[in-house]
């Protein structure tokens, strides 16, 4: 039998490890948000309804950045539904997961939760059912100090200071036919490029992420990245990967949603 040996030498440093490699995401899916991180009736819930035991565990993990609001969920999401008085927020049909979204947890609540676990918020914009206009409105609402209707609305909703969100994802898994608003690589690349340029008009220093392939089993794997980057290479900073691995003998797959594992960066 062959024997494999692994030698570790701490003196042989290849390079620094980027803290963003230890990022994650939270999506409005199943119990991830409602009755997961947010459960007002739970004995450990804080005044905002978030479970303190979960906060402590996530903080212990040291997650560096957390992507929100998903996932497939974002491709049908109206961010405006998740701001303002909770009691007045609309209940919506979520077509991604065939459920009802109450919008009890939205931008302000989740941003507060991210701060409580000592992480960085990363927002995804809806490029499935929406586009440039909604993305620009969200950036303005989040990051403009004041003086406009959207910035002033944020202040009235309890956040006088801007959220100061630096990193933004341009959609989610747009190569997948399961995705609401699924597009070809060329169509998505063109939309992502226009959206990126519009967002950079608001703030050139934003860090923008374009969608890579959902997994290596996609028929467009590799070609998708080439086509998307042919449209967006000069407009974005990163391309996201969602690799999936499968054991040869197991009947299940583990999906690594490490959106911050980059395979290309126009800044390098």
CSV table of C-alpha atoms in Angstrom, one decimal:
chain,number,residue,atom,x,y,z
A,1,UNK,CA,0.0,0.0,0.0
A,2,UNK,CA,1.3,3.4,-0.9
A,3,UNK,CA,2.1,5.7,2.0
A,4,UNK,CA,1.6,9.5,1.7
A,5,UNK,CA,3.6,11.9,3.8
A,6,UNK,CA,2.9,15.5,4.4
A,7,UNK,CA,5.6,17.8,5.8
A,8,UNK,CA,4.8,21.3,7.2
A,9,UNK,CA,7.5,23.8,7.6
A,10,UNK,CA,6.2,27.1,9.1
A,11,UNK,CA,9.4,28.8,7.9
A,12,UNK,CA,8.5,28.3,4.3
A,13,UNK,CA,5.9,31.1,3.9
A,14,UNK,CA,4.3,31.2,0.5
A,15,UNK,CA,2.3,34.4,1.1
A,16,UNK,CA,-0.2,36.0,3.5
A,17,UNK,CA,-3.7,34.5,3.9
A,18,UNK,CA,-6.4,36.9,2.9
A,19,UNK,CA,-8.9,37.0,5.8
A,20,UNK,CA,-11.8,37.2,3.3
A,21,UNK,CA,-11.2,33.6,2.5
A,22,UNK,CA,-13.0,32.8,5.7
A,23,UNK,CA,-16.3,34.4,4.6
A,24,UNK,CA,-19.8,32.9,4.4
A,25,UNK,CA,-23.3,33.8,3.5
A,26,UNK,CA,-26.8,33.9,5.0
A,27,UNK,CA,-29.9,33.3,2.9
A,28,UNK,CA,-33.6,33.5,3.5
A,29,UNK,CA,-33.9,29.8,3.1
A,30,UNK,CA,-35.6,27.3,5.5
A,31,UNK,CA,-34.5,28.1,9.1
A,32,UNK,CA,-31.3,30.0,8.1
A,33,UNK,CA,-32.9,33.4,9.1
A,34,UNK,CA,-36.3,32.9,10.6
A,35,UNK,CA,-36.1,30.5,13.6
A,36,UNK,CA,-32.3,30.2,12.9
A,37,UNK,CA,-30.3,33.3,13.6
A,38,UNK,CA,-33.6,35.2,14.3
A,39,UNK,CA,-36.0,33.7,16.8
A,40,UNK,CA,-37.6,36.2,19.2
A,41,UNK,CA,-39.3,33.5,21.3
A,42,UNK,CA,-36.0,31.7,22.0
A,43,UNK,CA,-34.7,31.9,25.6
A,44,UNK,CA,-31.4,33.3,24.4
A,45,UNK,CA,-32.9,36.0,22.1
A,46,UNK,CA,-31.7,39.5,22.5
A,47,UNK,CA,-33.8,42.7,22.3
A,48,UNK,CA,-33.7,42.6,18.5
A,49,UNK,CA,-34.9,38.9,18.4
A,50,UNK,CA,-31.6,37.4,17.4
A,51,UNK,CA,-30.3,34.3,19.2
A,52,UNK,CA,-27.4,35.2,21.4
A,53,UNK,CA,-26.1,31.6,21.4
A,54,UNK,CA,-25.9,31.7,17.6
A,55,UNK,CA,-24.2,35.1,17.8
A,56,UNK,CA,-21.6,33.7,20.2
A,57,UNK,CA,-20.9,30.7,18.0
A,58,UNK,CA,-20.5,32.7,14.8
A,59,UNK,CA,-18.3,35.2,16.5
A,60,UNK,CA,-16.1,32.3,17.7
A,61,UNK,CA,-15.8,31.1,14.2
A,62,UNK,CA,-14.3,34.4,13.2
A,63,UNK,CA,-16.2,34.8,9.9
A,64,UNK,CA,-14.6,37.7,8.1
A,65,UNK,CA,-17.4,38.7,5.7
A,66,UNK,CA,-21.0,37.6,5.3
A,67,UNK,CA,-22.9,37.8,2.0
A,68,UNK,CA,-26.6,38.8,2.2
A,69,UNK,CA,-29.5,38.2,1.3
A,70,UNK,CA,-28.5,35.0,-0.4
A,71,UNK,CA,-28.3,32.8,-2.6
A,72,UNK,CA,-31.1,32.1,-5.0
A,73,UNK,CA,-33.4,34.2,-2.9
A,74,UNK,CA,-31.8,37.5,-4.1
A,75,UNK,CA,-32.9,37.0,-7.7
A,76,UNK,CA,-36.5,37.8,-6.8
A,77,UNK,CA,-35.9,40.1,-3.8
A,78,UNK,CA,-37.1,43.7,-3.5
A,79,UNK,CA,-34.8,45.3,-1.0
A,80,UNK,CA,-37.4,48.0,-0.2
A,81,UNK,CA,-39.6,45.3,1.4
A,82,UNK,CA,-37.0,44.8,4.2
A,83,UNK,CA,-36.8,48.4,5.4
A,84,UNK,CA,-39.1,50.6,7.4
A,85,UNK,CA,-41.4,49.6,10.2
A,86,UNK,CA,-41.5,45.9,10.6
A,87,UNK,CA,-45.2,45.8,11.2
A,88,UNK,CA,-45.8,47.6,7.9
A,89,UNK,CA,-43.6,45.4,5.7
A,90,UNK,CA,-45.3,43.3,3.1
A,91,UNK,CA,-45.4,39.5,3.0
A,92,UNK,CA,-44.1,38.3,-0.3
A,93,UNK,CA,-44.1,35.0,-2.3
A,94,UNK,CA,-40.6,33.7,-2.6
A,95,UNK,CA,-40.4,31.8,-5.8
A,96,UNK,CA,-36.8,30.7,-5.3
A,97,UNK,CA,-37.8,28.4,-2.4
A,98,UNK,CA,-41.6,28.3,-2.8
A,99,UNK,CA,-42.3,29.9,0.6
A,100,UNK,CA,-43.7,33.1,2.1
A,101,UNK,CA,-41.2,35.8,3.1
A,102,UNK,CA,-42.3,37.9,6.0
A,103,UNK,CA,-39.5,40.5,5.7
A,104,UNK,CA,-39.2,40.7,9.5
A,105,UNK,CA,-35.5,40.6,9.0
A,106,UNK,CA,-34.2,43.1,6.4
A,107,UNK,CA,-31.2,45.3,5.7
A,108,UNK,CA,-31.1,47.2,9.0
A,109,UNK,CA,-31.7,44.2,11.2
A,110,UNK,CA,-29.1,42.0,9.4
A,111,UNK,CA,-26.5,44.8,9.4
A,112,UNK,CA,-26.9,45.0,13.1
A,113,UNK,CA,-26.5,41.2,13.4
A,114,UNK,CA,-23.3,41.3,11.3
A,115,UNK,CA,-21.9,44.0,13.6
A,116,UNK,CA,-22.7,41.8,16.6
A,117,UNK,CA,-20.7,38.9,15.3
A,118,UNK,CA,-17.8,41.3,14.4
A,119,UNK,CA,-17.9,40.6,10.7
A,120,UNK,CA,-18.3,42.7,7.4
A,121,UNK,CA,-21.5,42.9,5.5
A,122,UNK,CA,-21.4,42.1,1.8
A,123,UNK,CA,-24.6,42.9,-0.2
A,124,UNK,CA,-25.9,41.2,-3.3
A,125,UNK,CA,-28.0,43.1,-5.8
A,126,UNK,CA,-30.9,41.5,-7.7
A,127,UNK,CA,-30.0,41.0,-11.4
A,128,UNK,CA,-32.7,38.3,-11.9
A,129,UNK,CA,-35.9,40.3,-11.9
A,130,UNK,CA,-34.4,43.7,-11.4
A,131,UNK,CA,-31.4,45.6,-12.7
A,132,UNK,CA,-29.4,48.9,-12.7
A,133,UNK,CA,-32.1,51.2,-11.2
A,134,UNK,CA,-32.8,49.0,-8.2
A,135,UNK,CA,-29.0,48.5,-7.6
A,136,UNK,CA,-28.3,52.2,-7.7
A,137,UNK,CA,-31.2,52.9,-5.3
A,138,UNK,CA,-29.8,50.3,-2.9
A,139,UNK,CA,-26.3,51.7,-3.0
A,140,UNK,CA,-27.6,55.2,-2.4
A,141,UNK,CA,-29.8,54.1,0.4
A,142,UNK,CA,-26.9,52.3,2.1
A,143,UNK,CA,-23.9,54.5,1.5
A,144,UNK,CA,-24.9,58.1,0.9
A,145,UNK,CA,-24.6,60.1,4.1
A,146,UNK,CA,-27.7,62.3,3.5
A,147,UNK,CA,-29.3,64.9,1.5
A,148,UNK,CA,-31.4,62.8,-0.8
A,149,UNK,CA,-34.8,61.1,-0.4
A,150,UNK,CA,-33.2,57.6,-0.1
A,151,UNK,CA,-30.5,58.6,2.3
A,152,UNK,CA,-32.9,60.6,4.4
A,153,UNK,CA,-35.3,57.6,4.4
A,154,UNK,CA,-32.5,55.4,5.8
A,155,UNK,CA,-32.0,58.0,8.6
A,156,UNK,CA,-35.7,57.9,9.4
A,157,UNK,CA,-35.5,54.2,9.5
A,158,UNK,CA,-33.0,54.4,12.4
A,159,UNK,CA,-29.6,54.6,10.7
A,160,UNK,CA,-28.3,58.1,10.5
A,161,UNK,CA,-24.8,57.1,9.5
A,162,UNK,CA,-24.3,55.3,6.2
A,163,UNK,CA,-23.8,51.5,6.3
A,164,UNK,CA,-20.6,52.1,4.3
A,165,UNK,CA,-20.8,48.7,2.5
A,166,UNK,CA,-17.7,48.2,0.3
A,167,UNK,CA,-18.2,44.8,-1.4
A,168,UNK,CA,-21.2,44.1,-3.7
A,169,UNK,CA,-22.2,41.0,-5.7
A,170,UNK,CA,-23.8,41.4,-9.1
A,171,UNK,CA,-26.5,38.8,-8.9
A,172,UNK,CA,-26.2,35.1,-8.0
A,173,UNK,CA,-25.6,31.9,-10.0
A,174,UNK,CA,-27.0,33.5,-13.1
A,175,UNK,CA,-25.8,30.5,-15.2
A,176,UNK,CA,-28.3,28.2,-13.5
A,177,UNK,CA,-31.6,27.4,-15.2
A,178,UNK,CA,-33.1,27.2,-11.7
A,179,UNK,CA,-32.3,30.9,-11.2
A,180,UNK,CA,-35.2,33.4,-11.5
A,181,UNK,CA,-34.2,35.6,-14.4
A,182,UNK,CA,-31.6,33.0,-15.7
A,183,UNK,CA,-29.6,34.5,-18.5
A,184,UNK,CA,-26.9,33.4,-21.0
A,185,UNK,CA,-23.3,34.4,-20.2
A,186,UNK,CA,-23.4,37.1,-22.8
A,187,UNK,CA,-26.7,38.6,-21.6
A,188,UNK,CA,-25.6,38.5,-18.0
A,189,UNK,CA,-22.1,39.8,-18.8
A,190,UNK,CA,-23.6,42.8,-20.6
A,191,UNK,CA,-26.1,43.5,-17.7
A,192,UNK,CA,-23.4,43.1,-15.1
A,193,UNK,CA,-21.1,45.4,-16.9
A,194,UNK,CA,-23.7,48.2,-17.2
A,195,UNK,CA,-24.7,47.7,-13.6
A,196,UNK,CA,-21.0,47.9,-12.4
A,197,UNK,CA,-20.3,51.0,-14.4
A,198,UNK,CA,-23.4,52.7,-12.9
A,199,UNK,CA,-22.4,51.7,-9.4
A,200,UNK,CA,-18.9,53.0,-10.0
A,201,UNK,CA,-20.4,56.3,-11.1
A,202,UNK,CA,-21.7,56.5,-7.5
A,203,UNK,CA,-18.5,55.4,-5.9
A,204,UNK,CA,-15.4,54.3,-7.9
A,205,UNK,CA,-13.9,52.6,-4.8
A,206,UNK,CA,-16.7,50.0,-4.5
A,207,UNK,CA,-15.5,46.4,-4.8
A,208,UNK,CA,-17.7,44.5,-7.3
A,209,UNK,CA,-18.0,40.8,-7.8
A,210,UNK,CA,-19.4,39.1,-10.9
A,211,UNK,CA,-20.9,35.6,-11.0
A,212,UNK,CA,-18.9,32.7,-12.0
A,213,UNK,CA,-20.2,29.2,-12.7
A,214,UNK,CA,-22.5,27.6,-10.1
A,215,UNK,CA,-20.5,24.3,-10.3
A,216,UNK,CA,-18.1,22.3,-12.4
A,217,UNK,CA,-20.9,20.1,-13.7
A,218,UNK,CA,-22.6,22.9,-15.5
A,219,UNK,CA,-22.4,22.5,-19.3
A,220,UNK,CA,-21.2,26.0,-19.6
A,221,UNK,CA,-18.5,25.6,-17.0
A,222,UNK,CA,-15.3,27.5,-18.0
A,223,UNK,CA,-16.9,29.0,-21.1
A,224,UNK,CA,-19.3,30.9,-18.8
A,225,UNK,CA,-16.3,32.6,-17.1
A,226,UNK,CA,-14.7,33.4,-20.4
A,227,UNK,CA,-17.8,35.0,-21.8
A,228,UNK,CA,-18.7,36.9,-18.7
A,229,UNK,CA,-15.2,38.3,-18.2
A,230,UNK,CA,-15.1,39.4,-21.9
A,231,UNK,CA,-17.8,41.9,-21.0
A,232,UNK,CA,-16.9,42.8,-17.4
A,233,UNK,CA,-13.1,42.4,-16.9
A,234,UNK,CA,-12.5,46.1,-16.8
A,235,UNK,CA,-15.6,46.8,-14.7
A,236,UNK,CA,-15.3,44.4,-11.7
A,237,UNK,CA,-12.7,43.4,-9.1
A,238,UNK,CA,-13.6,39.7,-8.6
A,239,UNK,CA,-15.4,36.7,-10.0
A,240,UNK,CA,-17.0,34.3,-7.6
A,241,UNK,CA,-16.8,30.5,-7.5
A,242,UNK,CA,-19.3,28.1,-6.1
A,243,UNK,CA,-17.4,24.8,-6.5
A,244,UNK,CA,-19.2,21.5,-5.6
A,245,UNK,CA,-17.3,18.3,-4.7
A,246,UNK,CA,-18.8,14.8,-4.7
A,247,UNK,CA,-17.4,11.7,-3.1
A,248,UNK,CA,-16.9,8.8,-5.6
A,249,UNK,CA,-18.9,6.5,-3.2
A,250,UNK,CA,-21.2,8.9,-1.4
A,251,UNK,CA,-24.6,9.7,-2.6
A,252,UNK,CA,-24.5,13.3,-1.3
A,253,UNK,CA,-22.6,16.3,-2.3
A,254,UNK,CA,-21.1,19.1,-0.2
A,255,UNK,CA,-21.5,22.5,-1.7
A,256,UNK,CA,-18.9,25.1,-0.7
A,257,UNK,CA,-20.5,28.5,-1.0
A,258,UNK,CA,-17.3,30.4,-0.6
A,259,UNK,CA,-18.1,33.4,-2.8
A,260,UNK,CA,-14.8,34.9,-1.8
A,261,UNK,CA,-12.6,32.2,-3.5
A,262,UNK,CA,-11.6,34.2,-6.5
A,263,UNK,CA,-10.3,32.7,-9.7
A,264,UNK,CA,-9.7,36.1,-11.3
A,265,UNK,CA,-9.2,39.6,-10.3
A,266,UNK,CA,-8.9,42.6,-12.5
A,267,UNK,CA,-7.0,44.4,-9.8
A,268,UNK,CA,-4.0,42.1,-10.0
